[in-house]
Amino acid sequence: FSWSSPPLQKMVRQSTLADCLKCIANAEKRGKRQVLVRPCSKVVIKFLKVMQKHGYIGDFEVVDNHRSHKIVVELNGRLNKCGVVSPRYDVQLDQMENWVANLLPSRQFGFFVLTTSRGIMDHEEARRKHTGGKILGFFY
């Protein structure tokens, strides 16, 4: 009689966006100046561009390693919290205010990011463009 160990199974990465935002939030809590995020995807890059546009993160650079790329993000200490909303709920234009009330600490600051037929944008830009979409995540 011998105990046989089960074959080693590798963890499967469910959401690259969730990993990225969690990594950034943890580094921000620790007071780091920059953080290395991997792997990289088009959605992650667009999400980071929205955060950068509002000044919550500094520059970021995509490092090519001939596989799934890495991103080096410069932090500036403005980010309190960021996260992903899973599942990606549908958000209609008239429901936008409810989501603002549920996700964000105040109406004065913070954004949630939507993926729409017109690209990935924050909720205020989506409201200006009069479009709804699916919710990706939030930051404040």
mmCIF file of C-alpha atoms in Angstrom:
data_model
loop_
_atom_site.group_PDB
_atom_site.id
_atom_site.type_symbol
_atom_site.label_atom_id
_atom_site.label_comp_id
_atom_site.label_asym_id
_atom_site.label_seq_id
_atom_site.Cartn_x
_atom_site.Cartn_y
_atom_site.Cartn_z
ATOM 1 C CA PHE A 1 0.000 0.000 0.000
ATOM 2 C CA SER A 2 1.481 3.334 -1.001
ATOM 3 C CA TRP A 3 0.171 6.834 -0.852
ATOM 4 C CA SER A 4 0.280 8.388 -4.265
ATOM 5 C CA SER A 5 0.144 12.124 -4.420
ATOM 6 C CA PRO A 6 -2.216 13.635 -6.958
ATOM 7 C CA PRO A 7 -0.524 15.201 -9.987
ATOM 8 C CA LEU A 8 0.447 18.816 -9.381
ATOM 9 C CA GLN A 9 -2.127 21.147 -10.795
ATOM 10 C CA LYS A 10 -1.327 24.693 -11.754
ATOM 11 C CA MET A 11 -3.567 27.536 -10.661
ATOM 12 C CA VAL A 12 -5.541 28.999 -13.532
ATOM 13 C CA ARG A 13 -5.670 32.761 -13.737
ATOM 14 C CA GLN A 14 -9.334 33.737 -13.847
ATOM 15 C CA SER A 15 -9.163 37.469 -14.436
ATOM 16 C CA THR A 16 -6.050 39.381 -15.462
ATOM 17 C CA LEU A 17 -7.819 42.675 -14.716
ATOM 18 C CA ALA A 18 -8.653 41.599 -11.150
ATOM 19 C CA ASP A 19 -5.048 40.487 -10.570
ATOM 20 C CA CYS A 20 -3.732 43.782 -11.926
ATOM 21 C CA LEU A 21 -6.001 45.977 -9.793
ATOM 22 C CA LYS A 22 -5.357 43.918 -6.660
ATOM 23 C CA CYS A 23 -1.598 44.185 -7.266
ATOM 24 C CA ILE A 24 -1.822 47.978 -7.698
ATOM 25 C CA ALA A 25 -4.030 48.411 -4.609
ATOM 26 C CA ASN A 26 -1.676 46.316 -2.442
ATOM 27 C CA ALA A 27 1.406 48.211 -3.631
ATOM 28 C CA GLU A 28 -0.386 51.506 -2.975
ATOM 29 C CA LYS A 29 -1.260 50.400 0.581
ATOM 30 C CA ARG A 30 2.398 49.499 1.204
ATOM 31 C CA GLY A 31 3.487 52.918 -0.024
ATOM 32 C CA LYS A 32 5.449 51.679 -3.038
ATOM 33 C CA ARG A 33 6.413 54.090 -5.815
ATOM 34 C CA GLN A 34 5.999 51.592 -8.654
ATOM 35 C CA VAL A 35 4.594 48.128 -9.216
ATOM 36 C CA LEU A 36 5.159 45.365 -11.766
ATOM 37 C CA VAL A 37 1.932 43.900 -13.129
ATOM 38 C CA ARG A 38 1.721 40.733 -15.188
ATOM 39 C CA PRO A 39 0.245 39.426 -17.407
ATOM 40 C CA CYS A 40 -0.992 42.246 -19.584
ATOM 41 C CA SER A 41 -4.066 42.494 -21.789
ATOM 42 C CA LYS A 42 -5.751 45.128 -23.936
ATOM 43 C CA VAL A 43 -8.479 45.569 -21.317
ATOM 44 C CA VAL A 44 -5.886 46.124 -18.545
ATOM 45 C CA ILE A 45 -4.077 48.748 -20.645
ATOM 46 C CA LYS A 46 -7.305 50.623 -21.445
ATOM 47 C CA PHE A 47 -8.374 50.507 -17.762
ATOM 48 C CA LEU A 48 -4.988 51.922 -16.726
ATOM 49 C CA LYS A 49 -5.328 54.692 -19.345
ATOM 50 C CA VAL A 50 -8.626 55.767 -17.768
ATOM 51 C CA MET A 51 -7.007 55.771 -14.300
ATOM 52 C CA GLN A 52 -4.076 57.770 -15.669
ATOM 53 C CA LYS A 53 -6.373 60.276 -17.365
ATOM 54 C CA HIS A 54 -7.919 61.121 -13.985
ATOM 55 C CA GLY A 55 -4.530 61.291 -12.262
ATOM 56 C CA TYR A 56 -4.890 58.271 -9.971
ATOM 57 C CA ILE A 57 -1.696 56.665 -11.311
ATOM 58 C CA GLY A 58 1.373 58.086 -13.029
ATOM 59 C CA ASP A 59 2.964 56.779 -16.203
ATOM 60 C CA PHE A 60 2.954 53.122 -17.090
ATOM 61 C CA GLU A 61 5.200 51.234 -19.464
ATOM 62 C CA VAL A 62 4.531 47.928 -21.214
ATOM 63 C CA VAL A 63 7.600 45.677 -21.104
ATOM 64 C CA ASP A 64 7.759 43.113 -23.917
ATOM 65 C CA ASN A 65 8.989 39.691 -22.759
ATOM 66 C CA HIS A 66 7.856 37.810 -25.918
ATOM 67 C CA ARG A 67 5.050 36.129 -23.956
ATOM 68 C CA SER A 68 2.248 37.987 -22.252
ATOM 69 C CA HIS A 69 4.071 41.282 -21.542
ATOM 70 C CA LYS A 70 4.451 43.048 -18.199
ATOM 71 C CA ILE A 71 3.450 46.558 -17.152
ATOM 72 C CA VAL A 72 5.443 48.803 -14.837
ATOM 73 C CA VAL A 73 3.033 51.283 -13.219
ATOM 74 C CA GLU A 74 4.246 54.446 -11.467
ATOM 75 C CA LEU A 75 2.134 55.169 -8.366
ATOM 76 C CA ASN A 76 1.496 58.664 -7.019
ATOM 77 C CA GLY A 77 -0.331 57.931 -3.748
ATOM 78 C CA ARG A 78 -3.750 59.217 -4.834
ATOM 79 C CA LEU A 79 -5.431 55.827 -5.132
ATOM 80 C CA ASN A 80 -7.491 54.714 -2.120
ATOM 81 C CA LYS A 81 -9.144 51.632 -3.561
ATOM 82 C CA CYS A 82 -9.651 49.946 -6.887
ATOM 83 C CA GLY A 83 -11.359 46.732 -7.778
ATOM 84 C CA VAL A 84 -13.143 44.711 -10.367
ATOM 85 C CA VAL A 85 -16.900 44.086 -10.544
ATOM 86 C CA SER A 86 -17.610 40.478 -11.364
ATOM 87 C CA PRO A 87 -19.805 39.423 -13.086
ATOM 88 C CA ARG A 88 -19.748 42.251 -15.615
ATOM 89 C CA TYR A 89 -23.250 43.560 -15.077
ATOM 90 C CA ASP A 90 -25.137 45.467 -17.747
ATOM 91 C CA VAL A 91 -25.469 49.142 -16.833
ATOM 92 C CA GLN A 92 -28.112 51.187 -18.589
ATOM 93 C CA LEU A 93 -28.023 54.959 -18.699
ATOM 94 C CA ASP A 94 -30.853 55.388 -16.176
ATOM 95 C CA GLN A 95 -29.242 52.904 -13.729
ATOM 96 C CA MET A 96 -25.920 54.752 -13.673
ATOM 97 C CA GLU A 97 -26.793 56.822 -10.573
ATOM 98 C CA ASN A 98 -27.641 53.665 -8.597
ATOM 99 C CA TRP A 99 -24.227 52.196 -9.413
ATOM 100 C CA VAL A 100 -22.507 55.441 -8.381
ATOM 101 C CA ALA A 101 -24.320 55.286 -5.040
ATOM 102 C CA ASN A 102 -23.478 51.593 -4.506
ATOM 103 C CA LEU A 103 -19.833 51.541 -5.572
ATOM 104 C CA LEU A 104 -18.327 54.929 -4.872
ATOM 105 C CA PRO A 105 -17.872 56.599 -1.467
ATOM 106 C CA SER A 106 -19.107 59.977 -2.681
ATOM 107 C CA ARG A 107 -20.502 61.592 -5.793
ATOM 108 C CA GLN A 108 -17.662 64.136 -5.749
ATOM 109 C CA PHE A 109 -14.849 61.703 -6.537
ATOM 110 C CA GLY A 110 -14.221 58.204 -7.832
ATOM 111 C CA PHE A 111 -15.105 56.556 -11.101
ATOM 112 C CA PHE A 112 -16.292 53.252 -12.382
ATOM 113 C CA VAL A 113 -15.210 51.971 -15.749
ATOM 114 C CA LEU A 114 -17.564 50.611 -18.380
ATOM 115 C CA THR A 115 -16.902 48.729 -21.565
ATOM 116 C CA THR A 116 -19.261 50.095 -24.179
ATOM 117 C CA SER A 117 -19.723 49.752 -27.911
ATOM 118 C CA ARG A 118 -17.725 52.994 -28.146
ATOM 119 C CA GLY A 119 -14.748 51.670 -26.175
ATOM 120 C CA ILE A 120 -13.693 51.502 -22.525
ATOM 121 C CA MET A 121 -14.500 54.688 -20.591
ATOM 122 C CA ASP A 122 -15.509 55.997 -17.171
ATOM 123 C CA HIS A 123 -19.145 56.483 -16.200
ATOM 124 C CA GLU A 124 -19.097 60.271 -16.673
ATOM 125 C CA GLU A 125 -17.820 60.015 -20.238
ATOM 126 C CA ALA A 126 -20.408 57.295 -20.947
ATOM 127 C CA ARG A 127 -23.112 59.608 -19.617
ATOM 128 C CA ARG A 128 -21.858 62.441 -21.858
ATOM 129 C CA LYS A 129 -21.833 60.122 -24.879
ATOM 130 C CA HIS A 130 -25.290 58.871 -23.871
ATOM 131 C CA THR A 131 -24.332 55.184 -23.834
ATOM 132 C CA GLY A 132 -24.507 52.268 -21.416
ATOM 133 C CA GLY A 133 -22.436 49.121 -21.281
ATOM 134 C CA LYS A 134 -20.999 46.449 -19.051
ATOM 135 C CA ILE A 135 -19.234 47.418 -15.835
ATOM 136 C CA LEU A 136 -15.554 46.435 -15.522
ATOM 137 C CA GLY A 137 -14.434 47.946 -12.233
ATOM 138 C CA PHE A 138 -14.018 51.051 -10.106
ATOM 139 C CA PHE A 139 -11.366 53.238 -8.529
ATOM 140 C CA TYR A 140 -11.280 56.119 -6.056
#
